[in-house]
Amino acid sequence: MRTFALYCRSIIMEYHFNEIERKWQTEWRKRRTYAVTEQTEKAKFYVLDMFPYPSGAGLHVGHPLGYIASDIYARYMRHKGFNVLHPMGYDSFGLPAEQYAIQTGQHPAVTTAHNIARYRQQLDQIGFSYDWEREVRTSDPSYYKWTQWIFGLIYNAWYNQETDRAEPIDSLIAKFESNGTYGVHAVCDEDWYKQMDAARFFFGPNFEGEFTATDWKSMNEEQQQLILMHFRLAYLADSVVNWCPALGTVLANDEIKDGVSERGGHPVEQKKMTQWSMRIRAYADRLLRGLDTIEWSESIKEVQRNWIGKSEGAYVEFAVQNSSHVIGVFTTRPDTIFGVSFLTLAPEHPLVLEIATDEQRGNVEQYMASAKLKTERDRQADVKNVTGCFTGAFVMHPFTDQLVPVWIGEYVLAGYGTGAVMAVPAGDQRDWDFAQKFNLPIPAIFEGIDVSQKAETSKESILAHSDFLNGLGYKEATKSVIEAIEAKGCGKGKINYRMRDAVFSRQRYWGEPFPIYYKNNIPYYLDPRQEQVTLPDVDKYLPTEEGEPPLARAEREAWNVWQGDRMEFNTMPGWAGSSWYFLRYMDPTNEEAFASPEKVAYWNQVDLYMGGAEHGTGHLLYSRFWTKILFDLGYIPFDEPFKRMINQGMILGRSSHVYRIAGTNQFVTAEKRDQYDTQQLYVDISLVDNDVLDLEGFKKWLPEYADATFILNDDGKYTCTFAIDKMSKRWFNVANPDDLCEKFGADTLRMYEMFLGPVEQSKPWDTKGINGVHNFLRKLTRLTMDKEGQIALSDESPTREELKVLHTCIKRVTEDLNRFSWNTVVSTMMICVNELTDLQCNKKAILEPLCILLAPYAPHLAEELWERMGHTESICDAEWPAWTAEYLETDAFEYPISLNGKTKFFLTLGIQLDQEAVTAAVLANEQTIKMLDGKSPKKVIVVPKRIVNVVV
RNA sequence: CCGGGUGUGGUGAAAUUGGUAGACAUAUCAGACUUAGGAUCUGACGCGCGAGCAUGGGGGUUCGAGUCCCUCCACCCGGACCA
């Protein structure tokens, strides 16, 4: 009987997290606790997570780390009285669903819907405060209708450098109609006029991109459209693209890592194709300057700065001897122009074959062919191996009129600057290496600097042998040489950007179809507000035999819209839908606009954006770009999307190894593995506790281990070794949130993920400490209950000591949350509960505010206790408690007394004592006298309520 | 090679402006209560017998440095022939 009673009691006293969590998740949904509306009288706060791609693998414990942190912050801001927008959705177009479709024939929409359902279930059990009524999916036609519409805006816009913003294309057309190109300062393809098909125009060979209003008006529509295409911010152009044959698509620069595709690691080659691009270069400088206005980590800002790659210098032209050609180069060191001893062109430079002499042509062609054979990756790996070839041609130095030989070399990249460099061996190490290898002169151009061993690359030196630049430093020389170059008409000062325009079309099925059709090969935009092009069904998700994108397989009847000769068969890249999704959350069901202007004005910028740092040059750059366009065109009142961003670290897996003796089914413990010839095998982490293997579980795990035998260590245990890897099924080290929610509850999981350490840090997942957090929640529960498990709170007024404990906690939790220190909040609350337990405090006046502090972290338990305390409203709307400074005060402070900065003993003194009184009290103390040992103190430093330091 | 970051007990980590280094957990050990415990409670736990020494190494500024400055080392992430 007694045993049974005890058993019952322990059950009652248990913290029934499963029951509580299920109850409140249902209740919240029923009450629409997290639905949010625009309330203009209330201050808003927008907390956003990077929405996930719903992969088939589901969530592992690493994914929710950022979601939990942002959820805590969102709940905290709600308690503080803000109207908080905290939405979630899915970036549901993408490659994996398509590849699965290719393999199985399953429509990607089906796979995607299935995966989303699984994600939703996993997210729900963690208890997030998302307003699911605002969910978006990028693959939903009602969403991508507006992605298409924004594409249309960009397509129908140009960049006016006079106003430094994008404008509707109509304003450019108006300029052409009234004054032709006169007074037009647009960002457009450089030398666009050279690309024009002369046969279609009446322009002569000397056409340099200028025409009159009369010219414009005499053009037919086709000709006008062809010209406008060079000015549009979304444009169709023949460009050299990164083509991935294995994936059958082009890739953007940020989708390539080490010369292979980021997804799948397939080789990538350069190929000339007609593709849609976005003129992001027009925004290079604004994207750079905007970084100074937002609170992002320095590292991610730096990544963007490098990607944009602004460099200032000059564009200089060199005339080719006995030829009408000129070679333009970009240099950041025009001041070293008198040190030019040769020019180097990239092997792909268009003039190479034009200028090569007959004697050299054979060599040049051979060199070009060998360079072409190398992949981008080989070329990068082979940096130290200097190669090159003389073209036989010479150019004239603009100042000395000396003849300078023209070489080609792999170290010059076709895609940067003009694809040609003026080589100054004295001032650039690569040029120096090249000169050294091919016995080219290395003229000395710096005062007192020997350049026979290496180049002088610092900008500190004074110029010599440089005509009018002699005696000048880098800065003055650069200024003066640019003036001279401009006066001579052979160049100009120039700012160059490394960033390329972004290729915007993909030869894939599972993406947004373009709102574009073609007539006579001229593209025309279809406004999706009138007629939306949706994805047609296809029989297969592969490119056609002719290499056309999968959409070309769709029968004409399969398209809901068909106009002109044909539709656009490319689809948009993954970053299209994710570049503006944060705006759609503001007004997700609007059918008239991407979002109403009032709602956009109210919710405004994202105040806190949480997500991984791996999108630095992709999503985060593109969404800034689109935001600026929407701002320029007057659709939104801000030009940076994410005011503050925090990048959560990656959670790595801790995988465990066992050692099998070669050729047997016997396993040896880690301590003794050196004595045998062993093979290391991965073992499922659920079978390992604290590096000790569960032998029975191991035998049952896989059939091949059923009759395994073991050599144990001296304690009779089998010890495993471990390694830190990415979480993957391969290593059996995936920890998923479902199991943990089942075993410990969502509240414990939430708190534990925060307790692990600073969110921004990457760390291995380890469940060692999870019991500590779980016990904390149980301990807190116990404070509120009597032995029968009933809520038992006292209405007595709290003691001063209890108030001090509570208010210290309020202060620290509030301050820590304000500085996004999620991890220290957990220990602060633990300290508070430990102290209240020692005080045996069960007073409502103390526990009620504590409950609110807990609510952002452990919303289910907090809600349950709140209800048991007699509240009928959700704790989510409870006002955040304020701390009272008076309660934090004590009348005495235990001063550490130190001698020359080393703590020796402690002395408790009243806090009302001033510095002199403290000094007197300390010097009079017998321990001080003993410490001084007869020496007289030089001075005594007193920092009130901190420390006393006696200096001798 | 360049840029960003990190370096503190067996482990995860605290220490907001320079002011008692190691809070809070976890692991381990010892003990209590139990038929039992992944429960609860008590205690020990950086190194050293000690005076002392300790925040990657060395130097500096300061009454006082994990924190600021210089320099070197290690690791992680990112970029890399960008003219």
PDB file of C-alpha atoms in Angstrom, chain A residues 202-308:
ATOM      1  CA  PHE A 202      20.210  52.195 -90.860  1.00  0.00           C
ATOM      2  CA  PHE A 203      23.178  53.106 -88.639  1.00  0.00           C
ATOM      3  CA  GLY A 204      26.522  53.233 -90.384  1.00  0.00           C
ATOM      4  CA  PRO A 205      29.749  51.642 -89.152  1.00  0.00           C
ATOM      5  CA  ASN A 206      30.605  54.759 -87.177  1.00  0.00           C
ATOM      6  CA  PHE A 207      27.508  54.527 -85.000  1.00  0.00           C
ATOM      7  CA  GLU A 208      28.544  55.156 -81.421  1.00  0.00           C
ATOM      8  CA  GLY A 209      25.258  54.790 -79.652  1.00  0.00           C
ATOM      9  CA  GLU A 210      23.923  58.266 -80.246  1.00  0.00           C
ATOM     10  CA  PHE A 211      20.770  58.991 -82.185  1.00  0.00           C
ATOM     11  CA  THR A 212      18.304  61.819 -82.516  1.00  0.00           C
ATOM     12  CA  ALA A 213      14.605  62.004 -81.821  1.00  0.00           C
ATOM     13  CA  THR A 214      14.024  61.836 -85.535  1.00  0.00           C
ATOM     14  CA  ASP A 215      16.093  58.670 -85.780  1.00  0.00           C
ATOM     15  CA  TRP A 216      14.075  57.154 -82.966  1.00  0.00           C
ATOM     16  CA  LYS A 217      10.755  58.009 -84.497  1.00  0.00           C
ATOM     17  CA  SER A 218      11.783  56.556 -87.819  1.00  0.00           C
ATOM     18  CA  MET A 219      12.566  53.184 -86.270  1.00  0.00           C
ATOM     19  CA  ASN A 220      10.014  50.430 -86.348  1.00  0.00           C
ATOM     20  CA  GLU A 221       8.827  48.843 -83.137  1.00  0.00           C
ATOM     21  CA  GLU A 222      11.206  45.933 -83.411  1.00  0.00           C
ATOM     22  CA  GLN A 223      14.193  48.239 -83.726  1.00  0.00           C
ATOM     23  CA  GLN A 224      13.038  50.329 -80.791  1.00  0.00           C
ATOM     24  CA  GLN A 225      12.576  47.233 -78.658  1.00  0.00           C
ATOM     25  CA  LEU A 226      16.036  45.978 -79.522  1.00  0.00           C
ATOM     26  CA  ILE A 227      17.546  49.261 -78.382  1.00  0.00           C
ATOM     27  CA  LEU A 228      15.464  49.448 -75.221  1.00  0.00           C
ATOM     28  CA  MET A 229      16.610  45.965 -74.258  1.00  0.00           C
ATOM     29  CA  HIS A 230      20.066  47.378 -73.596  1.00  0.00           C
ATOM     30  CA  PHE A 231      18.649  49.755 -71.014  1.00  0.00           C
ATOM     31  CA  ARG A 232      16.114  47.617 -69.181  1.00  0.00           C
ATOM     32  CA  LEU A 233      17.013  46.511 -65.630  1.00  0.00           C
ATOM     33  CA  ALA A 234      15.883  43.000 -66.507  1.00  0.00           C
ATOM     34  CA  TYR A 235      17.201  42.254 -69.950  1.00  0.00           C
ATOM     35  CA  LEU A 236      17.813  39.541 -72.454  1.00  0.00           C
ATOM     36  CA  ALA A 237      21.384  39.289 -73.690  1.00  0.00           C
ATOM     37  CA  ASP A 238      23.898  36.984 -75.217  1.00  0.00           C
ATOM     38  CA  SER A 239      26.245  36.447 -72.383  1.00  0.00           C
ATOM     39  CA  VAL A 240      28.915  34.063 -71.328  1.00  0.00           C
ATOM     40  CA  VAL A 241      27.266  32.023 -68.617  1.00  0.00           C
ATOM     41  CA  ASN A 242      28.228  29.282 -66.217  1.00  0.00           C
ATOM     42  CA  TRP A 243      26.721  26.232 -67.831  1.00  0.00           C
ATOM     43  CA  CYS A 244      26.424  23.056 -65.831  1.00  0.00           C
ATOM     44  CA  PRO A 245      25.862  20.124 -68.219  1.00  0.00           C
ATOM     45  CA  ALA A 246      25.065  17.669 -65.437  1.00  0.00           C
ATOM     46  CA  LEU A 247      22.264  19.860 -64.088  1.00  0.00           C
ATOM     47  CA  GLY A 248      21.328  21.046 -67.567  1.00  0.00           C
ATOM     48  CA  THR A 249      21.122  24.677 -66.479  1.00  0.00           C
ATOM     49  CA  VAL A 250      23.032  27.907 -66.032  1.00  0.00           C
ATOM     50  CA  LEU A 251      24.176  28.934 -62.618  1.00  0.00           C
ATOM     51  CA  ALA A 252      24.737  32.329 -61.020  1.00  0.00           C
ATOM     52  CA  ASN A 253      28.241  33.108 -59.763  1.00  0.00           C
ATOM     53  CA  ASP A 254      27.159  32.611 -56.179  1.00  0.00           C
ATOM     54  CA  GLU A 255      25.869  29.123 -56.999  1.00  0.00           C
ATOM     55  CA  ILE A 256      29.381  27.965 -57.863  1.00  0.00           C
ATOM     56  CA  LYS A 257      31.990  26.966 -55.334  1.00  0.00           C
ATOM     57  CA  ASP A 258      35.561  26.070 -56.377  1.00  0.00           C
ATOM     58  CA  GLY A 259      34.602  25.814 -60.023  1.00  0.00           C
ATOM     59  CA  VAL A 260      31.883  23.207 -59.454  1.00  0.00           C
ATOM     60  CA  SER A 261      28.177  23.580 -58.792  1.00  0.00           C
ATOM     61  CA  GLU A 262      27.258  24.239 -55.183  1.00  0.00           C
ATOM     62  CA  ARG A 263      24.498  21.650 -55.472  1.00  0.00           C
ATOM     63  CA  GLY A 264      25.857  18.273 -56.474  1.00  0.00           C
ATOM     64  CA  GLY A 265      29.442  19.376 -57.147  1.00  0.00           C
ATOM     65  CA  HIS A 266      29.198  19.018 -60.933  1.00  0.00           C
ATOM     66  CA  PRO A 267      31.688  20.666 -63.303  1.00  0.00           C
ATOM     67  CA  VAL A 268      30.737  24.041 -64.724  1.00  0.00           C
ATOM     68  CA  GLU A 269      31.834  25.423 -68.070  1.00  0.00           C
ATOM     69  CA  GLN A 270      31.622  28.782 -69.807  1.00  0.00           C
ATOM     70  CA  LYS A 271      29.107  28.974 -72.605  1.00  0.00           C
ATOM     71  CA  LYS A 272      27.603  31.777 -74.626  1.00  0.00           C
ATOM     72  CA  MET A 273      23.820  31.773 -74.394  1.00  0.00           C
ATOM     73  CA  THR A 274      20.904  34.143 -74.617  1.00  0.00           C
ATOM     74  CA  GLN A 275      19.740  34.646 -71.072  1.00  0.00           C
ATOM     75  CA  TRP A 276      17.718  36.967 -68.887  1.00  0.00           C
ATOM     76  CA  SER A 277      19.860  39.055 -66.564  1.00  0.00           C
ATOM     77  CA  MET A 278      19.283  41.606 -63.847  1.00  0.00           C
ATOM     78  CA  ARG A 279      21.257  44.834 -64.060  1.00  0.00           C
ATOM     79  CA  ILE A 280      22.397  44.686 -60.433  1.00  0.00           C
ATOM     80  CA  ARG A 281      25.603  46.535 -61.344  1.00  0.00           C
ATOM     81  CA  ALA A 282      23.542  49.682 -61.623  1.00  0.00           C
ATOM     82  CA  TYR A 283      23.067  49.391 -57.867  1.00  0.00           C
ATOM     83  CA  ALA A 284      26.646  48.471 -56.978  1.00  0.00           C
ATOM     84  CA  ASP A 285      27.437  51.698 -55.238  1.00  0.00           C
ATOM     85  CA  ARG A 286      24.116  51.979 -53.430  1.00  0.00           C
ATOM     86  CA  LEU A 287      24.372  48.383 -52.274  1.00  0.00           C
ATOM     87  CA  LEU A 288      27.779  49.273 -50.903  1.00  0.00           C
ATOM     88  CA  ARG A 289      26.734  52.506 -49.203  1.00  0.00           C
ATOM     89  CA  GLY A 290      23.576  50.956 -47.780  1.00  0.00           C
ATOM     90  CA  LEU A 291      25.665  48.583 -45.697  1.00  0.00           C
ATOM     91  CA  ASP A 292      26.649  51.487 -43.464  1.00  0.00           C
ATOM     92  CA  THR A 293      23.022  52.055 -42.517  1.00  0.00           C
ATOM     93  CA  ILE A 294      22.123  48.561 -41.311  1.00  0.00           C
ATOM     94  CA  GLU A 295      23.011  46.561 -38.226  1.00  0.00           C
ATOM     95  CA  TRP A 296      24.467  43.374 -39.627  1.00  0.00           C
ATOM     96  CA  SER A 297      27.535  41.494 -38.506  1.00  0.00           C
ATOM     97  CA  GLU A 298      30.756  43.011 -39.765  1.00  0.00           C
ATOM     98  CA  SER A 299      31.741  39.734 -41.387  1.00  0.00           C
ATOM     99  CA  ILE A 300      28.678  39.508 -43.603  1.00  0.00           C
ATOM    100  CA  LYS A 301      28.946  43.157 -44.587  1.00  0.00           C
ATOM    101  CA  GLU A 302      32.550  42.511 -45.523  1.00  0.00           C
ATOM    102  CA  VAL A 303      31.511  39.523 -47.648  1.00  0.00           C
ATOM    103  CA  GLN A 304      29.152  41.791 -49.556  1.00  0.00           C
ATOM    104  CA  ARG A 305      31.758  44.525 -49.913  1.00  0.00           C
ATOM    105  CA  ASN A 306      34.216  42.041 -51.382  1.00  0.00           C
ATOM    106  CA  TRP A 307      31.590  40.637 -53.683  1.00  0.00           C
ATOM    107  CA  ILE A 308      30.741  44.095 -55.001  1.00  0.00           C
TER     108      ILE A 308
END
